[in-house]
Structure formats: structure tokens, C-alpha cells
mmCIF file of C-alpha atoms in Angstrom:
data_model
loop_
_atom_site.group_PDB
_atom_site.id
_atom_site.type_symbol
_atom_site.label_atom_id
_atom_site.label_comp_id
_atom_site.label_asym_id
_atom_site.label_seq_id
_atom_site.Cartn_x
_atom_site.Cartn_y
_atom_site.Cartn_z
ATOM 1 C CA MET A 292 -14.929 -7.089 5.437
ATOM 2 C CA ARG A 293 -15.470 -4.640 8.271
ATOM 3 C CA ILE A 294 -14.063 -1.120 8.023
ATOM 4 C CA TYR A 295 -13.023 -0.999 11.663
ATOM 5 C CA THR A 296 -10.966 -3.694 13.350
ATOM 6 C CA ARG A 297 -10.085 -2.021 16.670
ATOM 7 C CA SER A 298 -6.554 -3.409 16.222
ATOM 8 C CA GLY A 299 -5.110 0.106 16.041
ATOM 9 C CA ASP A 300 -6.778 1.415 19.170
ATOM 10 C CA LYS A 301 -3.526 1.198 21.122
ATOM 11 C CA GLY A 302 -1.535 3.237 18.584
ATOM 12 C CA THR A 303 -0.128 0.489 16.396
ATOM 13 C CA THR A 304 -0.844 -0.550 12.846
ATOM 14 C CA SER A 305 0.072 -3.460 10.640
ATOM 15 C CA LEU A 306 2.537 -3.356 7.781
ATOM 16 C CA ILE A 307 2.027 -5.701 4.849
ATOM 17 C CA TYR A 308 2.669 -9.286 6.057
ATOM 18 C CA GLY A 309 1.296 -8.376 9.477
ATOM 19 C CA ARG A 310 4.226 -6.874 11.376
ATOM 20 C CA ARG A 311 2.859 -4.377 13.947
ATOM 21 C CA VAL A 312 4.559 -0.995 14.285
ATOM 22 C CA PRO A 313 3.683 2.259 16.069
ATOM 23 C CA LYS A 314 1.446 4.540 13.995
ATOM 24 C CA ASN A 315 4.157 7.202 14.116
ATOM 25 C CA ASP A 316 6.752 4.839 12.598
ATOM 26 C CA MET A 317 8.631 6.546 9.749
ATOM 27 C CA ARG A 318 7.302 3.967 7.264
ATOM 28 C CA VAL A 319 3.724 4.676 8.293
ATOM 29 C CA GLU A 320 4.398 8.412 8.030
ATOM 30 C CA ALA A 321 5.832 7.930 4.521
ATOM 31 C CA TYR A 322 3.060 5.770 3.083
ATOM 32 C CA GLY A 323 0.433 7.832 4.884
ATOM 33 C CA THR A 324 1.825 10.956 3.259
ATOM 34 C CA CYS A 325 1.671 9.257 -0.145
ATOM 35 C CA ASP A 326 -1.978 8.467 0.592
ATOM 36 C CA GLU A 327 -2.543 12.112 1.516
ATOM 37 C CA ALA A 328 -0.978 13.249 -1.787
ATOM 38 C CA ASN A 329 -3.153 10.769 -3.658
ATOM 39 C CA SER A 330 -6.254 12.169 -1.977
ATOM 40 C CA MET A 331 -5.205 15.714 -2.867
ATOM 41 C CA ILE A 332 -4.882 14.703 -6.514
ATOM 42 C CA GLY A 333 -8.381 13.221 -6.309
ATOM 43 C CA LEU A 334 -9.671 16.492 -4.842
ATOM 44 C CA ALA A 335 -7.971 18.454 -7.624
ATOM 45 C CA LEU A 336 -9.581 16.263 -10.258
ATOM 46 C CA SER A 337 -13.002 16.674 -8.664
ATOM 47 C CA TYR A 338 -12.729 20.430 -9.303
ATOM 48 C CA LEU A 339 -12.633 19.615 -13.015
ATOM 49 C CA ASP A 340 -16.138 18.122 -12.983
ATOM 50 C CA GLY A 341 -18.209 20.172 -15.414
ATOM 51 C CA VAL A 342 -15.111 21.761 -16.956
ATOM 52 C CA ASP A 343 -14.275 20.638 -20.457
ATOM 53 C CA TRP A 344 -11.361 21.049 -22.834
ATOM 54 C CA ASN A 345 -10.014 19.132 -25.761
ATOM 55 C CA GLY A 346 -7.800 16.439 -24.237
ATOM 56 C CA LYS A 347 -9.320 16.453 -20.740
ATOM 57 C CA ASP A 348 -10.050 12.708 -20.884
ATOM 58 C CA VAL A 349 -6.386 11.983 -21.671
ATOM 59 C CA PHE A 350 -5.317 14.298 -18.829
ATOM 60 C CA LEU A 351 -7.609 12.495 -16.378
ATOM 61 C CA GLU A 352 -6.360 9.112 -17.579
ATOM 62 C CA LYS A 353 -2.755 10.172 -16.929
ATOM 63 C CA MET A 354 -3.660 11.496 -13.491
ATOM 64 C CA HIS A 355 -5.524 8.297 -12.584
ATOM 65 C CA ARG A 356 -2.482 6.288 -13.626
ATOM 66 C CA VAL A 357 -0.322 8.423 -11.332
ATOM 67 C CA GLN A 358 -2.812 7.884 -8.503
ATOM 68 C CA THR A 359 -2.599 4.121 -9.049
ATOM 69 C CA ILE A 360 1.198 4.187 -9.007
ATOM 70 C CA ILE A 361 1.249 6.309 -5.818
ATOM 71 C CA PHE A 362 -1.029 3.727 -4.225
ATOM 72 C CA HIS A 363 1.456 0.994 -5.165
ATOM 73 C CA VAL A 364 4.376 3.111 -3.928
ATOM 74 C CA GLY A 365 2.583 3.301 -0.578
ATOM 75 C CA ALA A 366 2.252 -0.480 -0.565
ATOM 76 C CA GLU A 367 5.953 -0.788 -1.330
ATOM 77 C CA LEU A 368 6.717 1.511 1.612
ATOM 78 C CA ALA A 369 4.388 -0.573 3.823
ATOM 79 C CA THR A 370 6.304 -3.766 3.044
ATOM 80 C CA PRO A 371 9.069 -4.609 5.553
ATOM 81 C CA VAL A 372 12.513 -4.692 3.924
ATOM 82 C CA ASP A 373 12.975 -8.358 4.776
ATOM 83 C CA ARG A 374 9.831 -9.341 2.855
ATOM 84 C CA GLU A 375 8.959 -9.647 -0.827
ATOM 85 C CA VAL A 376 7.491 -6.537 -2.447
ATOM 86 C CA THR A 377 4.705 -7.678 -4.747
ATOM 87 C CA TRP A 378 4.843 -4.541 -6.906
ATOM 88 C CA LYS A 379 8.059 -2.639 -7.434
ATOM 89 C CA LEU A 380 8.620 0.808 -8.852
ATOM 90 C CA LYS A 381 10.631 0.786 -12.080
ATOM 91 C CA LYS A 382 12.680 3.323 -13.970
ATOM 92 C CA THR A 383 10.012 3.307 -16.692
ATOM 93 C CA HIS A 384 7.542 4.838 -14.207
ATOM 94 C CA ILE A 385 9.893 7.798 -13.763
ATOM 95 C CA GLU A 386 10.459 8.055 -17.507
ATOM 96 C CA GLU A 387 6.673 8.200 -18.049
ATOM 97 C CA LEU A 388 6.510 11.233 -15.764
ATOM 98 C CA GLU A 389 9.428 12.904 -17.550
ATOM 99 C CA LYS A 390 7.837 12.355 -20.957
ATOM 100 C CA GLN A 391 4.556 13.847 -19.809
ATOM 101 C CA ILE A 392 6.280 16.789 -18.105
ATOM 102 C CA ASP A 393 8.072 17.580 -21.364
ATOM 103 C CA GLU A 394 4.862 17.301 -23.426
ATOM 104 C CA TRP A 395 2.818 19.583 -21.184
ATOM 105 C CA ASP A 396 5.671 22.010 -20.567
ATOM 106 C CA ALA A 397 6.134 22.493 -24.322
ATOM 107 C CA THR A 398 2.591 23.920 -24.472
ATOM 108 C CA LEU A 399 3.152 26.435 -21.651
ATOM 109 C CA ASP A 400 4.641 29.901 -21.612
ATOM 110 C CA PRO A 401 8.201 29.737 -20.291
ATOM 111 C CA LEU A 402 8.562 30.765 -16.668
ATOM 112 C CA LYS A 403 10.459 34.006 -16.151
ATOM 113 C CA ASN A 404 10.140 33.913 -12.369
ATOM 114 C CA PHE A 405 8.472 31.915 -9.619
ATOM 115 C CA ILE A 406 4.679 31.735 -9.527
ATOM 116 C CA LEU A 407 2.353 31.561 -6.561
ATOM 117 C CA PRO A 408 0.095 28.524 -6.304
ATOM 118 C CA SER A 409 -3.020 30.063 -7.806
ATOM 119 C CA GLY A 410 -5.576 30.034 -10.582
ATOM 120 C CA HIS A 411 -8.334 27.470 -10.960
ATOM 121 C CA GLN A 412 -9.212 25.418 -7.869
ATOM 122 C CA ALA A 413 -7.929 22.265 -9.588
ATOM 123 C CA SER A 414 -4.602 23.931 -10.258
ATOM 124 C CA SER A 415 -4.274 25.149 -6.675
ATOM 125 C CA ALA A 416 -5.122 21.677 -5.365
ATOM 126 C CA LEU A 417 -2.460 20.149 -7.656
ATOM 127 C CA HIS A 418 0.055 22.597 -6.176
ATOM 128 C CA LEU A 419 -0.988 21.420 -2.712
ATOM 129 C CA ALA A 420 -0.604 17.792 -3.810
ATOM 130 C CA ARG A 421 2.889 18.719 -5.046
ATOM 131 C CA THR A 422 3.882 20.003 -1.605
ATOM 132 C CA VAL A 423 2.525 16.856 0.050
ATOM 133 C CA VAL A 424 4.596 14.745 -2.366
ATOM 134 C CA ARG A 425 7.668 16.793 -1.381
ATOM 135 C CA ARG A 426 6.971 15.939 2.267
ATOM 136 C CA ALA A 427 6.643 12.251 1.358
ATOM 137 C CA GLU A 428 9.961 12.488 -0.466
ATOM 138 C CA ARG A 429 11.675 13.960 2.611
ATOM 139 C CA LEU A 430 10.293 11.146 4.751
ATOM 140 C CA VAL A 431 11.377 8.442 2.299
ATOM 141 C CA VAL A 432 14.914 9.865 2.153
ATOM 142 C CA GLY A 433 15.101 9.003 5.851
ATOM 143 C CA LEU A 434 14.179 5.388 5.054
ATOM 144 C CA VAL A 435 16.717 4.675 2.307
ATOM 145 C CA ASP A 436 19.332 3.617 4.874
ATOM 146 C CA GLU A 437 16.785 1.101 6.163
ATOM 147 C CA GLY A 438 16.604 -0.595 2.754
ATOM 148 C CA VAL A 439 13.734 1.231 1.071
ATOM 149 C CA ASN A 440 13.983 1.229 -2.717
ATOM 150 C CA GLU A 441 15.937 4.381 -3.707
ATOM 151 C CA MET A 442 13.824 4.555 -6.862
ATOM 152 C CA VAL A 443 10.936 5.725 -4.641
ATOM 153 C CA VAL A 444 12.871 8.922 -3.827
ATOM 154 C CA SER A 445 13.481 9.539 -7.525
ATOM 155 C CA TYR A 446 9.839 8.873 -8.381
ATOM 156 C CA LEU A 447 8.528 11.238 -5.716
ATOM 157 C CA ASN A 448 11.026 13.898 -6.762
ATOM 158 C CA ARG A 449 9.857 13.672 -10.369
ATOM 159 C CA LEU A 450 6.213 13.416 -9.323
ATOM 160 C CA SER A 451 6.389 16.804 -7.610
ATOM 161 C CA ASP A 452 7.737 18.286 -10.862
ATOM 162 C CA PHE A 453 4.952 16.509 -12.758
ATOM 163 C CA LEU A 454 2.294 17.995 -10.457
ATOM 164 C CA PHE A 455 3.795 21.484 -10.812
ATOM 165 C CA VAL A 456 3.563 21.278 -14.594
ATOM 166 C CA ALA A 457 0.109 19.644 -14.373
ATOM 167 C CA ALA A 458 -1.096 22.587 -12.269
ATOM 168 C CA ARG A 459 0.197 25.045 -14.876
ATOM 169 C CA TYR A 460 -1.272 22.945 -17.689
ATOM 170 C CA VAL A 461 -4.714 22.913 -16.044
ATOM 171 C CA ASN A 462 -4.593 26.685 -15.599
ATOM 172 C CA LYS A 463 -3.838 27.087 -19.280
ATOM 173 C CA GLN A 464 -6.611 24.709 -20.344
ATOM 174 C CA VAL A 465 -9.335 26.264 -18.181
ATOM 175 C CA GLY A 466 -8.249 29.917 -18.281
ATOM 176 C CA GLY A 467 -6.858 30.093 -14.753
ATOM 177 C CA THR A 468 -4.489 32.936 -13.911
ATOM 178 C CA GLU A 469 -0.936 32.333 -12.745
ATOM 179 C CA ILE A 470 0.217 34.971 -10.289
ATOM 180 C CA PRO A 471 3.932 35.758 -10.571
ATOM 181 C CA LEU A 472 5.933 36.146 -7.387
ATOM 182 C CA LYS A 473 6.800 39.774 -6.766
ATOM 183 C CA ALA A 474 10.241 40.517 -5.426
ATOM 184 C CA ASP A 475 9.175 43.677 -3.642
ATOM 185 C CA VAL A 476 7.284 43.003 -0.449
#
């Protein structure tokens, strides 16, 4: 399989099942933004190389699962609404995120005000991934009227919360500092 096909040289790309659309099509923007978020999570995890804490392997396993699901969400977004989606997001995927958010959040100091994305590089990269997921969510909201699975919006909404708590959790595990937002500027 060759990496380059030249089929996109005129500004179009292929959805799953072969339908060609412009590269700036809202669907392409949405699944491309999911791919961007996935890459940011991968970057965040790479900053944890050489860092160790009790439970890191479980943390990485959970993050890799999320990366796999985001990949499948992108495939769902790349499937035209009149075609069969081979993998479909389920409510249980959202519930998994909620369960993990609750578990990690229970170990953290309660927030008394907003925090700036900060601390360890992995934490800061997870905050960046969170903002990319928010952008993906905004794009997908624009596709719901076109028949995109509404569960994708819910998943992305919860995923951004998950990444926020994951960023805080990493800071706690590796000794990163959270910087509180100051009201006086």
C-alpha cells in the first residue's frame, strides 16, 4: 500500500465507501479534528516516557482505549449518512468516561476557581487535546442535522471533561503545579 495516491491533489478526499468530497467539507473538518485531538493525546503520553508512578500503566491503558475510540469516532464521521457504519458509538462508551472522571476526580483537591493549563508537559498537552476535542464537538454539532449520530456530540463533550481531569490527575501524579486563575489583571 502506497502512502501517497495523488487522488487528493485537486482538493478532494474520499469518505468511507468512496464518495469524494471537498477537503474543507464539514465532515472532513470534524473527523480531521478528532484525528488532531488523538495526536495531541499521543504527544501528551510521550511526555510521560521515563516518568513513573504507581498506576501509570493503568492510566496509559485507559488513554490508549480513548485514542482507539476517537479513531473509530472519526471513522463514523467519515461514513456518509446513507451508508452502514461498521462501528457505532454507544452509551457505554460515555459511561466509561464518566466512571473514570469520577475515580480520578475523587483523588484530586477540589477546584475553588479556574486553573490555567499548566504544570507538567503531559498535563499541558492534555489540556491542549481537550481544547481540540471542544473544537471537534462544535463541528459535529453542525452535522447533527445532516444525520450524524447525536451520541458523538455527547461523547466529545464528555471526552473534553475526561481530558481536563486527566490533565489534573497527571499533574498530581508527577508533581506538576496547577496555576490558579487570578481575577486581578
